[in-house]
Tab-separated table of C-alpha atoms in Angstrom:
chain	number	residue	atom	x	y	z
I	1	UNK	CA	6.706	-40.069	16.416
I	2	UNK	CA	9.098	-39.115	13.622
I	3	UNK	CA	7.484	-35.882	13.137
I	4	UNK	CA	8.371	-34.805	16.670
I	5	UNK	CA	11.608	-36.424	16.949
I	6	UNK	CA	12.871	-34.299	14.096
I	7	UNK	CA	12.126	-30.393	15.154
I	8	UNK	CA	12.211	-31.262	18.876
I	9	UNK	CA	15.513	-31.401	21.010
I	10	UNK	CA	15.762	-34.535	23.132
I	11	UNK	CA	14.940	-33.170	26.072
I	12	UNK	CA	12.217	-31.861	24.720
I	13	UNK	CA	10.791	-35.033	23.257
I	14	UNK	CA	11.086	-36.715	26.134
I	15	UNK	CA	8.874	-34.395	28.004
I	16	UNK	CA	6.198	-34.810	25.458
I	17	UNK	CA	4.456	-38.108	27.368
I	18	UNK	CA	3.893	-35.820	30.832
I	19	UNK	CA	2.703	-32.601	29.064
I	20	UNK	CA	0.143	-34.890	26.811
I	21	UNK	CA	-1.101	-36.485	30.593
I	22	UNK	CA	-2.022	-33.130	31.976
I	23	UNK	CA	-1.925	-30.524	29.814
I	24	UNK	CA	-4.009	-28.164	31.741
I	25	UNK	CA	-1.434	-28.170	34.469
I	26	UNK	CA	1.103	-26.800	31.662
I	27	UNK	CA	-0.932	-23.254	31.433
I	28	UNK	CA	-0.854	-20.663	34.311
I	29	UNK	CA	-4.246	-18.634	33.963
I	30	UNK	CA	-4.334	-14.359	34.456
I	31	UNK	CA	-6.941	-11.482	33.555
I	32	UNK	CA	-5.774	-8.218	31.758
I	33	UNK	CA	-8.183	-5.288	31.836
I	34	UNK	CA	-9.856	-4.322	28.793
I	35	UNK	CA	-10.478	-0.770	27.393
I	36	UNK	CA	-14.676	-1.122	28.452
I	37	UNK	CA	-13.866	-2.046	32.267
I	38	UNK	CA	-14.070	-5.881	31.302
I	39	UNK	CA	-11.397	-8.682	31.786
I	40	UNK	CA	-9.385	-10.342	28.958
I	41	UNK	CA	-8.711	-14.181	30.212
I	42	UNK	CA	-5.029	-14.931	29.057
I	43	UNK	CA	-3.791	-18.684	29.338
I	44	UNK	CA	0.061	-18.861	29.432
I	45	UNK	CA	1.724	-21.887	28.857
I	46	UNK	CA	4.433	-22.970	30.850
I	47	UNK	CA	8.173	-22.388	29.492
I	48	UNK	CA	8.651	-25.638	28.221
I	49	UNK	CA	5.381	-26.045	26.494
I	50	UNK	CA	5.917	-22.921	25.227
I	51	UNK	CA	9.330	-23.948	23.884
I	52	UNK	CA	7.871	-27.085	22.254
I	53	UNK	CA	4.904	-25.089	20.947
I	54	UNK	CA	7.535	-22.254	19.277
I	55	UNK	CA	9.369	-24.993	17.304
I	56	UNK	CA	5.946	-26.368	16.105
I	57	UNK	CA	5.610	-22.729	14.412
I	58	UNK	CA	7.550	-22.922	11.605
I	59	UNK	CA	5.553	-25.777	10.344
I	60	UNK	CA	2.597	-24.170	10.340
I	61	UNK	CA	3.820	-21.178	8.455
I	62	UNK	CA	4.354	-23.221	6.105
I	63	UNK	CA	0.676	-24.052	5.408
I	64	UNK	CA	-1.324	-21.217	3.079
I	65	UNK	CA	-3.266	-18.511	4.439
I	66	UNK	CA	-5.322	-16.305	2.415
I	67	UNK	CA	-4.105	-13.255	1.002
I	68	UNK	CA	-6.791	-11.361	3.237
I	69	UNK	CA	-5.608	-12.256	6.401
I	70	UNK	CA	-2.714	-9.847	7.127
I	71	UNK	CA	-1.860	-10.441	10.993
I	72	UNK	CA	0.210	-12.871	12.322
I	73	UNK	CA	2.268	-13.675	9.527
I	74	UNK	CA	6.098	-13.082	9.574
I	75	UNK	CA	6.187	-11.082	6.515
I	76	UNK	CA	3.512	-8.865	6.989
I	77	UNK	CA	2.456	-6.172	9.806
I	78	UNK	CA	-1.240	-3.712	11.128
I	79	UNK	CA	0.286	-1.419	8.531
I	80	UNK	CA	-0.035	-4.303	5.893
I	81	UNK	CA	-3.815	-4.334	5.866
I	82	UNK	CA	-4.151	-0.407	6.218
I	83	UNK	CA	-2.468	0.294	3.410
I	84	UNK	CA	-5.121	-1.814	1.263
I	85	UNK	CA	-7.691	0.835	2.509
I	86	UNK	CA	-5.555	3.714	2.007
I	87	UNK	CA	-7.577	6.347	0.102
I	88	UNK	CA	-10.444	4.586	0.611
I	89	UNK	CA	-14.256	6.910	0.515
I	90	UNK	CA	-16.271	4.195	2.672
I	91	UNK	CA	-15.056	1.507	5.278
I	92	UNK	CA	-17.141	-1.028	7.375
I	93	UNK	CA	-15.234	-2.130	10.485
I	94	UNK	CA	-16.476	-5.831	11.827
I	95	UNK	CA	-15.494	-7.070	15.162
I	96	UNK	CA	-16.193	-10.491	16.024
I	97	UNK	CA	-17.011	-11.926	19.632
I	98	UNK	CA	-14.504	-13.788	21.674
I	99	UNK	CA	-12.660	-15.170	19.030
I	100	UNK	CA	-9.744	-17.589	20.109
I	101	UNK	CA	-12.387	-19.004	22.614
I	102	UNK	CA	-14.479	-19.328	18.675
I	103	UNK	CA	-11.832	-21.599	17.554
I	104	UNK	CA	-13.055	-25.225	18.995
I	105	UNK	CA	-11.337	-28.420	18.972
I	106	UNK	CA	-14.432	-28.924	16.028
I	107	UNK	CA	-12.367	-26.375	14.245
I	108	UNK	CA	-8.206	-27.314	14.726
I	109	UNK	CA	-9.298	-31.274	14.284
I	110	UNK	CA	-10.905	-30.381	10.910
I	111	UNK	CA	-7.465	-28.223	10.373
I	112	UNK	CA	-5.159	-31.480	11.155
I	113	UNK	CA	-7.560	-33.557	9.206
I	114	UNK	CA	-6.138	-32.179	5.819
I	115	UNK	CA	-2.551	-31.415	7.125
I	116	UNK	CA	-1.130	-34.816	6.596
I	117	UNK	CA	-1.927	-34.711	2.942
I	118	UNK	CA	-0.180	-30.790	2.858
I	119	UNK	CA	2.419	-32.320	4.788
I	120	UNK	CA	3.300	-35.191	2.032
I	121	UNK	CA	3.621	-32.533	-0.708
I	122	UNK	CA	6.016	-30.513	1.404
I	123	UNK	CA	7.849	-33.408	3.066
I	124	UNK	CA	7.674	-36.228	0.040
I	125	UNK	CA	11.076	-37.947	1.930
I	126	UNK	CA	9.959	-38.060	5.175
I	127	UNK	CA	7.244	-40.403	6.311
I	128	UNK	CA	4.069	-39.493	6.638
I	129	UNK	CA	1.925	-38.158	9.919
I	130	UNK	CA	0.463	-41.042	11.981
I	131	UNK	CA	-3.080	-40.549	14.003
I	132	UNK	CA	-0.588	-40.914	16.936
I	133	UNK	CA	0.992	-37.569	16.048
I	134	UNK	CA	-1.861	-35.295	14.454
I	135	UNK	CA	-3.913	-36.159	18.202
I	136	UNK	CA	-0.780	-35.304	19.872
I	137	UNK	CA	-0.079	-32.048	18.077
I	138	UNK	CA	-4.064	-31.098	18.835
I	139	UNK	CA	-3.865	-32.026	22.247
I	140	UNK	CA	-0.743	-29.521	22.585
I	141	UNK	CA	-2.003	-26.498	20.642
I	142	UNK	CA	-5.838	-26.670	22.463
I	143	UNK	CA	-7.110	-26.089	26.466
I	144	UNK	CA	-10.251	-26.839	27.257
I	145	UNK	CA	-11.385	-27.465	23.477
I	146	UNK	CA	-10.352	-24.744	22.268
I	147	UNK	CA	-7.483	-22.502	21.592
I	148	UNK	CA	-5.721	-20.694	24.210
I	149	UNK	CA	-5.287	-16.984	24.155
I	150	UNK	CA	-1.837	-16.819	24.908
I	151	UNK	CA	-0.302	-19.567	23.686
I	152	UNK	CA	2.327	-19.029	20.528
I	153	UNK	CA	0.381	-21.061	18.258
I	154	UNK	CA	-2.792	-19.912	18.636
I	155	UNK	CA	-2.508	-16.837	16.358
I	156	UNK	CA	-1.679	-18.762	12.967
I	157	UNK	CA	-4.010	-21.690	13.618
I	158	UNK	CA	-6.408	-19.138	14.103
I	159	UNK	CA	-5.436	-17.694	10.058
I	160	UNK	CA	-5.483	-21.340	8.867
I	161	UNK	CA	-8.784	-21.990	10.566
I	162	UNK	CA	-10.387	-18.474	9.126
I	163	UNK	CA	-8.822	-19.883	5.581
I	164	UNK	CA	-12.100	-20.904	4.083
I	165	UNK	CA	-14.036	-18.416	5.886
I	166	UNK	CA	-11.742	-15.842	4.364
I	167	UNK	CA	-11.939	-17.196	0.975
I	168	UNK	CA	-15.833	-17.051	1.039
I	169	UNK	CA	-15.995	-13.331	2.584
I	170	UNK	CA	-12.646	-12.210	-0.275
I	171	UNK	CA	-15.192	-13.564	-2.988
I	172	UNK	CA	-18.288	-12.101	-1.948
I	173	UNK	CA	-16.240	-8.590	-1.605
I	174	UNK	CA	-15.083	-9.255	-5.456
I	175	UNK	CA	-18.448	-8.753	-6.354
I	176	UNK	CA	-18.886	-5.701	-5.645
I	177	UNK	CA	-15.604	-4.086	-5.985
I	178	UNK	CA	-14.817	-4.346	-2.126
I	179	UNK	CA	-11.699	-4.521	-0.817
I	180	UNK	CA	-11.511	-6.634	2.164
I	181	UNK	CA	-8.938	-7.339	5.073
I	182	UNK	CA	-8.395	-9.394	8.374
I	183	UNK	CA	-6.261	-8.991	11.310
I	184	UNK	CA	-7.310	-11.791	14.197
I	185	UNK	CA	-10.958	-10.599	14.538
I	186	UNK	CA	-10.690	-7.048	13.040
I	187	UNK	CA	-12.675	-7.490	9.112
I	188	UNK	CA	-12.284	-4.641	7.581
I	189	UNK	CA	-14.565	-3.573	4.229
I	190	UNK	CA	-13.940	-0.462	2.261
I	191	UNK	CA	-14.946	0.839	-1.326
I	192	UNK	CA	-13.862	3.900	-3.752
I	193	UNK	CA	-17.322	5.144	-4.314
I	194	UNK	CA	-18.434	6.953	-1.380
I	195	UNK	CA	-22.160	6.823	-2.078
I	196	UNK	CA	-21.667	2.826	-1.714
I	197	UNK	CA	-24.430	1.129	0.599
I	198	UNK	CA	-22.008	-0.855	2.308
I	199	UNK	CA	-23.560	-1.029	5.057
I	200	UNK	CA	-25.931	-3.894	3.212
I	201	UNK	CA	-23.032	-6.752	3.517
I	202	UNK	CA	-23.609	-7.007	6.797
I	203	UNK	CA	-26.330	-9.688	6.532
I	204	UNK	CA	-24.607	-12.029	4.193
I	205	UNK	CA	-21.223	-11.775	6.190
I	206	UNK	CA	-23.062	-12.227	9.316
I	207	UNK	CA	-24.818	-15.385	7.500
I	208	UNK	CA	-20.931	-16.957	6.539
I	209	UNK	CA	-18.974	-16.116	9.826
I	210	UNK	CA	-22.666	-17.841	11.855
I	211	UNK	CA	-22.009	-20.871	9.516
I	212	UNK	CA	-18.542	-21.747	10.928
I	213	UNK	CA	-20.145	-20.441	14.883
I	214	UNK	CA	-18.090	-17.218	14.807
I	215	UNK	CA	-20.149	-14.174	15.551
I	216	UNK	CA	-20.269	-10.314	14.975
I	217	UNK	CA	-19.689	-7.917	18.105
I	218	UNK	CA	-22.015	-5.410	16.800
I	219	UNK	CA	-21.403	-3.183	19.593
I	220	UNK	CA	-17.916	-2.255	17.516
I	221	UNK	CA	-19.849	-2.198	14.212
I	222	UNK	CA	-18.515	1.069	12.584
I	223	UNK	CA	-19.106	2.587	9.265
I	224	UNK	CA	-17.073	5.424	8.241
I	225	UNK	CA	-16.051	8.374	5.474
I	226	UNK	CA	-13.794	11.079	4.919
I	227	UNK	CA	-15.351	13.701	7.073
I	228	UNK	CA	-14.629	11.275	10.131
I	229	UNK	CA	-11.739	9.591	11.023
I	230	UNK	CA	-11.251	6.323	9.157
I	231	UNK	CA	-9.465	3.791	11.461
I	232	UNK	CA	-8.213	0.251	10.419
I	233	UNK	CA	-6.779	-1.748	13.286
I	234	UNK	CA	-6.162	1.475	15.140
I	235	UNK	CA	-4.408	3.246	11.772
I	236	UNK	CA	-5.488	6.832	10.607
I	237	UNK	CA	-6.220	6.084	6.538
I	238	UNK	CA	-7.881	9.543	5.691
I	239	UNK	CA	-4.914	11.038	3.630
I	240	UNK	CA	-1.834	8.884	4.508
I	241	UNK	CA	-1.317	6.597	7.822
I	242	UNK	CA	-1.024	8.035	11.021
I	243	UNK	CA	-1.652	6.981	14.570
I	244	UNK	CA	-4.658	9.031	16.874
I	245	UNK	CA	-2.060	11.624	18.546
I	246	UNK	CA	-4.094	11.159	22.104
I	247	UNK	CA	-3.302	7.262	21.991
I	248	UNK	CA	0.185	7.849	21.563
I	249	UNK	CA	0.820	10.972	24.196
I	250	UNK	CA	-1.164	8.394	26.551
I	251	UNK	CA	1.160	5.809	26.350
I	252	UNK	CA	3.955	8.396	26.172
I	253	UNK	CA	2.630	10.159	29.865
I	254	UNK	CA	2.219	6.688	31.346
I	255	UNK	CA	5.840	5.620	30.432
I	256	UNK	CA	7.591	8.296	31.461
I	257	UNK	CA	5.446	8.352	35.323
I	258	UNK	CA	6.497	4.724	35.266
I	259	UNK	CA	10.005	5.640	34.738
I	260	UNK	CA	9.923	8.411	37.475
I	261	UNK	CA	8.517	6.031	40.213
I	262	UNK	CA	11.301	3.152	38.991
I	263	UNK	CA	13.724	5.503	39.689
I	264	UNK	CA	12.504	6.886	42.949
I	265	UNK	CA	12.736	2.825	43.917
I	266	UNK	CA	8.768	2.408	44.068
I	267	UNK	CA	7.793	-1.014	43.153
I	268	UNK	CA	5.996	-1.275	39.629
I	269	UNK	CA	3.248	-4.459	39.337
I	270	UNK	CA	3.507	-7.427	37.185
I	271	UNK	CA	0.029	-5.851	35.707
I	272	UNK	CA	1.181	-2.540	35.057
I	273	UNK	CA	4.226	-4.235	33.351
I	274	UNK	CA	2.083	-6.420	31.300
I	275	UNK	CA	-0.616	-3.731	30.120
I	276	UNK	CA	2.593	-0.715	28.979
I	277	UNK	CA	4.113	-3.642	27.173
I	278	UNK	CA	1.250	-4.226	25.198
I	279	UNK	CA	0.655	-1.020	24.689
I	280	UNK	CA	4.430	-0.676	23.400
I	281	UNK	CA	4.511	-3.953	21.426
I	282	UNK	CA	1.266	-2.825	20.074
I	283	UNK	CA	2.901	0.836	18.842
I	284	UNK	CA	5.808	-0.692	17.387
I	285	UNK	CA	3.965	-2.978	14.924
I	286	UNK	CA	2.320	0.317	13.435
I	287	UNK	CA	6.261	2.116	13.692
I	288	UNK	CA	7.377	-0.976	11.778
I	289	UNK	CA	11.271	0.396	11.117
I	290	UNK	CA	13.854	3.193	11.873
I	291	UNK	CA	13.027	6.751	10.404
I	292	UNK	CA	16.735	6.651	8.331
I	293	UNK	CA	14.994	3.679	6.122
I	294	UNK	CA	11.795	5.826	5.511
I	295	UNK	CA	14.436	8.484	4.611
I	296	UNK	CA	16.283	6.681	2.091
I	297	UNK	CA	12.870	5.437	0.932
I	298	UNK	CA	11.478	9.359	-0.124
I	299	UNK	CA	14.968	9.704	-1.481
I	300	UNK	CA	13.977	6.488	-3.940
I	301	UNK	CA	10.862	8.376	-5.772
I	302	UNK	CA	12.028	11.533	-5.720
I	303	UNK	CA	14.980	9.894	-7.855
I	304	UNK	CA	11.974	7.518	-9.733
I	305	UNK	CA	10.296	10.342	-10.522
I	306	UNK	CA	13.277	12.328	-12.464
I	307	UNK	CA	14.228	8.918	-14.118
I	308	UNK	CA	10.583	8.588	-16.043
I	309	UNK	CA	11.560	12.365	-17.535
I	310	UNK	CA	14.467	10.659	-18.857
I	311	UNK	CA	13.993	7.327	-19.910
I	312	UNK	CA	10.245	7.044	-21.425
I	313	UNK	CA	10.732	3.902	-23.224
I	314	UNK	CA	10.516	2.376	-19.502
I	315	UNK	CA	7.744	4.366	-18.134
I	316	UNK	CA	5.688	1.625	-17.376
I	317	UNK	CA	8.087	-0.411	-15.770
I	318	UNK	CA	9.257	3.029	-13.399
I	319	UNK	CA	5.613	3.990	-13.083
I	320	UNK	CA	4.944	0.580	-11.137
I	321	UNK	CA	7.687	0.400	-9.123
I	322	UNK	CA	7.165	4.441	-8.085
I	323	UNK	CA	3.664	3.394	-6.589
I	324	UNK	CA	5.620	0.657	-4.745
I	325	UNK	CA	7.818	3.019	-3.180
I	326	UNK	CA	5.355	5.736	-2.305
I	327	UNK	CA	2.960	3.247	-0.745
I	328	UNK	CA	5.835	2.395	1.448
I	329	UNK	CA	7.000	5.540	2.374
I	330	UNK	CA	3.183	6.074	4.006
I	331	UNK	CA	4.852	3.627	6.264
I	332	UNK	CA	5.230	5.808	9.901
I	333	UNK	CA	8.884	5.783	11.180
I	334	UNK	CA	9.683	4.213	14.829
I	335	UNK	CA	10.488	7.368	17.217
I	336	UNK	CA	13.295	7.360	19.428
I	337	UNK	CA	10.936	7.631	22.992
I	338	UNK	CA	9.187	4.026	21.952
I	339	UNK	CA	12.573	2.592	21.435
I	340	UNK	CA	13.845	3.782	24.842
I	341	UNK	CA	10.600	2.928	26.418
I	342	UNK	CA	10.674	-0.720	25.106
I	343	UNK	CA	14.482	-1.153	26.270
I	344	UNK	CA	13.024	-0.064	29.594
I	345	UNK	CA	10.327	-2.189	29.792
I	346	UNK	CA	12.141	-5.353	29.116
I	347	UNK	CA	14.704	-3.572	31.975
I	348	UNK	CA	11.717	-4.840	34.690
């Protein structure tokens, strides 16, 4: 048990024996409400599962995901994947059905099955994974035979299970010029050409996604062009990215009622809590940084652009890191109500 001895305290190791003999009793079960009236089953793992499972993370970022997948990964954001689409004259927006409930233990044991050899080329001084270990790492990342919405892990075993899938649906886009995207079960397709049939992948991504038992919700099967609103994970991508302006004065109007009946003393539920915090941790991935860093970044081309007047020799060089720059600035600045509202929440 190497493996666990070294990223685990020892208090925490020496829990490991009791969690592994009844791991269901580690995860306290609740329903959020969805946006179509229907629950959303969250299983939350008790704190010091939860602990052991956080230091298990950094391991697994260290595995490779595919460049498509653009949620869930420390050093990218929903903004990430929207700005692939940006400017885009035709998108096809997939949504597949119950998805971390999709990910079996078929799935995460196939996963582990290749992660000792991974785990040798990262680690060549330590020793190698035992059975032992790789059943005891899927016994605590798994409930039920599956993974656990809610649990910290769950999101980038999810990416490293997709991998292949991902790599098959990236190839098949190649082919036709497609640019495609994933965030969790959001697959997003989009093309230049707006006279582009792209509503004909649907059969052969259908046909890979049914092969590993993951399957389209083709009640949010969506294909869109400029005269609509194109949407990718909930991000405006017409002319530059922007965030539907009734979302955010909803969340705005429900904040600030909350605040009024905190103050008055009324009591404010553990659901109500739950859902505005979503909402707000959900707003602040698309308002990824302060608007003084968006500032300094408009300052940056406008200064680019006056340098290629002066130094042509480098134009290419200036040209590339320009588009850099502008792509970034497309990037929407964090106002000062979601900060406050966030600071509140976490005040409950």
């Amino acid at each position: 048990m190497e493996f666990f001895k070294r990223i685990l305290s020892d208090e925490e190791y020496s829990t490991l024996s009791r969690i592994h003999y009844n791991i269901a009793a580690e995860y306290r079960r609740f329903k959020i409400p969805k946006k179509n009236g229907k629950f959303r089953v969250i299983d939350a793992p008790s704190e010091r599962l939860k602990r052991i499972q956080e230091k298990l993370l950094p391991e697994f970022y260290k595995l490779p995901v595919h460049p498509s997948a653009v949620g869930f990964r420390p050093d990218m954001s929903i903004t990430t994947g929207a700005l692939k689409h940006l400017n885009s004259k035709v998108l096809l927006n997939l949504d597949l059905k119950n998805f971390f409930p999709s990910c079996t233990l078929y799935h995460v044991t196939q996963l582990f099955s290749w992660y000792p050899n991974f785990y040798a080329r990262i680690h060549p001084h330590l020793p190698p994974l035992t059975f032992k270990e790789l059943d005891l790492l899927i016994v605590l990342t798994t409930l039920k035979g599956r993974l656990p919405q809610g649990a910290p892990t769950s999101p980038v075993l999810s990416n490293l299970i997709f991998r292949p899938i991902d790599y098959e649906l990236a190839k098949m886009a190649a082919t036709d010029n497609l640019v495609y995207t994933r965030y969790a079960d959001d697959l997003t397709f989009s093309h230049t050409d707006i006279n582009y049939d792209i509503g004909k992948i649907t059969t052969q991504v259908s046909y890979v996604l049914n092969k590993s038992k993951f399957t389209i919700n083709w009640k949010k099967f969506r294909i869109t062009r400029p005269h609509r609103r194109m949407e990718v994970t909930g991000i405006v991508i017409n002319e530059r990215l922007s965030i539907p302006k009734k979302y955010v004065m909803r969340v705005k109007a429900r904040l600030h009622q909350m605040e009024k009946r905190y103050n008055a003393g009324e009591e404010i539920t553990e659901l109500e809590k739950q859902q505005v915090k979503g909402q707000l941790a959900w707003l602040s991935i698309k308002y990824p940084r302060p608007k003084t860093i968006t500032n300094k970044l408009k300052f940056t081309t406008k200064w680019l652009l006056k340098l290629v007047k002066k130094k042509p020799q480098q134009r290419q060089l200036i040209q590339q890191i320009l588009v850099t720059s502008k792509a970034q600035t497309q990037i929407v600045s964090r106002p000062y109500w979601l900060q406050r509202g966030t600071e509140f929440i976490k005040k409950l």
